[in-house]
Coordinates of C-alpha atoms in Angstrom, one line a residue:
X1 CA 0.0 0.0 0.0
X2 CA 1.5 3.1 -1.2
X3 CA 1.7 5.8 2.0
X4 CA 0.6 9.1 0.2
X5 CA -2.3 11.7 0.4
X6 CA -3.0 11.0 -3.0
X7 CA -4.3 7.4 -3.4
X8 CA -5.4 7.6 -6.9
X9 CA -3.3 5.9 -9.1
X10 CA -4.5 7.7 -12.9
X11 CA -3.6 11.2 -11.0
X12 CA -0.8 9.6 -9.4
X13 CA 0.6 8.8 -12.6
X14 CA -0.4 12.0 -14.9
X15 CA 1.2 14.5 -12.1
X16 CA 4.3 12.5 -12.6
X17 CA 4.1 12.9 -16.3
X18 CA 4.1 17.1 -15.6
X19 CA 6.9 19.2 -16.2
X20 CA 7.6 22.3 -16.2
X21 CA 5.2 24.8 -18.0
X22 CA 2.9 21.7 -18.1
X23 CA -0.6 22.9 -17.7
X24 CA -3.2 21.0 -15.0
X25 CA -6.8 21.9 -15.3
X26 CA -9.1 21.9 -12.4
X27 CA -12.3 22.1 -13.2
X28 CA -15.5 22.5 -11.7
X29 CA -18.6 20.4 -12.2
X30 CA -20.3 22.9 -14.7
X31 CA -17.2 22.8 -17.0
X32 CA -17.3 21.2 -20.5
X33 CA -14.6 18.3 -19.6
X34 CA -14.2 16.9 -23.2
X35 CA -15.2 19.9 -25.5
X36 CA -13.1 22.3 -23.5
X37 CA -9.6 20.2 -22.9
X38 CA -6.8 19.6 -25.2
X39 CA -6.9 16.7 -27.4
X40 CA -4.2 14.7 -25.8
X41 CA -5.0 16.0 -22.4
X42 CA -5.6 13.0 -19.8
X43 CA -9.2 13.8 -18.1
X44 CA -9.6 12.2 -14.4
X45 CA -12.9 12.0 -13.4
X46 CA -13.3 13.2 -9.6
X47 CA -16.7 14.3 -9.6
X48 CA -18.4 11.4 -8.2
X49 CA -21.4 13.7 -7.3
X50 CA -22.1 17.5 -6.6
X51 CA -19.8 18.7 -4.2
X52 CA -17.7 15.2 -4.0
X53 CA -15.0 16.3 -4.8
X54 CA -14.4 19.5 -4.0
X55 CA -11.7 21.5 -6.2
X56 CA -10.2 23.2 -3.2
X57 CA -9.6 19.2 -1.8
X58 CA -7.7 18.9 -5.0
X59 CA -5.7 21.5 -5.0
X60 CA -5.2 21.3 -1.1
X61 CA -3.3 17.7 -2.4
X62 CA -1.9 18.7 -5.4
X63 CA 0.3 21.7 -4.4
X64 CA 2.4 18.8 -2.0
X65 CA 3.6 17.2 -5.0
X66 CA 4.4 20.0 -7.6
X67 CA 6.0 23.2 -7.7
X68 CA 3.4 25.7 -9.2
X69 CA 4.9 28.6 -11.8
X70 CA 1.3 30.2 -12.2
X71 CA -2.1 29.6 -11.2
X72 CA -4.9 31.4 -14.0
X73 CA -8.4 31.9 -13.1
X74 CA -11.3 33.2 -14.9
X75 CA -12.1 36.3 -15.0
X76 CA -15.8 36.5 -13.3
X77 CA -18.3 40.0 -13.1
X78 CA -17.1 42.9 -10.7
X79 CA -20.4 42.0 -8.5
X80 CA -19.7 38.6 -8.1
X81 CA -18.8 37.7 -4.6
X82 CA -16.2 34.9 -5.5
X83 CA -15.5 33.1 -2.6
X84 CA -14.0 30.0 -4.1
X85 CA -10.9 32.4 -5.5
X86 CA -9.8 33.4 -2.1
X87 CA -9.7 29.3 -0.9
X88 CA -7.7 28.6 -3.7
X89 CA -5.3 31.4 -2.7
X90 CA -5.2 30.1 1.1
X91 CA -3.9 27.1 -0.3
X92 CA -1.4 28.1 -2.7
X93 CA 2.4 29.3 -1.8
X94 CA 2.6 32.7 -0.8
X95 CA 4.7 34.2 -3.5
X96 CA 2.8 32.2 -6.7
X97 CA 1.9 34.4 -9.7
X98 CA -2.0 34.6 -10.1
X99 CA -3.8 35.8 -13.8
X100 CA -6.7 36.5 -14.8
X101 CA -8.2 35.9 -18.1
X102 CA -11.4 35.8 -19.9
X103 CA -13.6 32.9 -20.5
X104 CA -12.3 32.3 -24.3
X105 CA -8.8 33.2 -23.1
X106 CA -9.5 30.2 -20.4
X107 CA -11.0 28.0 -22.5
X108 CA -8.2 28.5 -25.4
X109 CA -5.4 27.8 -22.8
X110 CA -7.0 24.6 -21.3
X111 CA -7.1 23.7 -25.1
X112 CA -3.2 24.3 -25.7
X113 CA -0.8 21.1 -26.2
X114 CA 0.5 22.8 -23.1
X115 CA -2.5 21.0 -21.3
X116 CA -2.0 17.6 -20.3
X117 CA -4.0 16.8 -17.4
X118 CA -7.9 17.8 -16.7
X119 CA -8.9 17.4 -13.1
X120 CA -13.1 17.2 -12.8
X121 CA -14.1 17.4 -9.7
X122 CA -17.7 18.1 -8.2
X123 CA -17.2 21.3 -7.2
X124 CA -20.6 23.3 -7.7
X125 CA -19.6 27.0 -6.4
X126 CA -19.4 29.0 -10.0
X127 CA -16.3 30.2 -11.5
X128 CA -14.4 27.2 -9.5
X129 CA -12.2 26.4 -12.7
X130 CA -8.3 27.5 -12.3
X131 CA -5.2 26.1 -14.9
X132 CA -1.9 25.7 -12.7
X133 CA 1.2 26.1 -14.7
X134 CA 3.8 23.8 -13.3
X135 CA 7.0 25.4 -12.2
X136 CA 10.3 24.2 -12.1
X137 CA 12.1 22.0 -8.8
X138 CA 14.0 24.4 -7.1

């Protein structure tokens, strides 16, 4: 039995796969998993129901086995109260770079050959969907 946070072994696998300025996708459970991924991306299916898994569970494990470069959200309206961005950023290491981009921008990057792992997890909160950029091991 492997002694690890992360049990899984398909996410397992396609984190050790990443390099650096590989992109990860996690996305939330309103996101278009197949139509808005790279072609040759590796999808992992988390979302065994709404709200199992969450994203912010995700990225809570992730982060313990990669180094992060940048972390890309989409951009969401001035009057939305986005409380799922500030969990994210309680999460991540203190002096990661943080963009914002628009949803076409988003969706084009999560596209890119740069892309090659999709995390979908059951997140419900709205605008849950982020694209870490893995940095190099220092």
């Amino acid at each position: 039995m492997i002694k690890s946070e992360i049990l899984h072994p398909q996410l397992l696998s396609g984190l050790a796969k990443c390099g650096h300025k590989t992109n990860i996708v996690i996305a939330d459970s309103n996101y278009s998993f197949v139509t808005n991924s790279a072609r040759d991306a590796e999808i992992i299916y988390l979302n065994l129901a709404p709200g199992m898994i969450r994203s912010t569970v995700i990225l809570e494990k992730i982060v313990k086995y990669i180094n992060i470069e940048t972390v890309t959200f989409m951009e969401y309206p001035a009057d939305f109260n986005n409380t799922i961005a500030a969990e994210y950023k309680a999460l991540l290491p203190a002096d990661t770079d943080i963009a914002y981009v628009g949803r076409n921008e988003f969706y084009a990057l999560a596209k890119s050959q740069d892309t090659l792992l999709v995390i979908a997890s059951g997140e419900a909160k709205r605008f849950a969907n982020l694209i870490i950029t893995v940095g190099v091991v220092a």
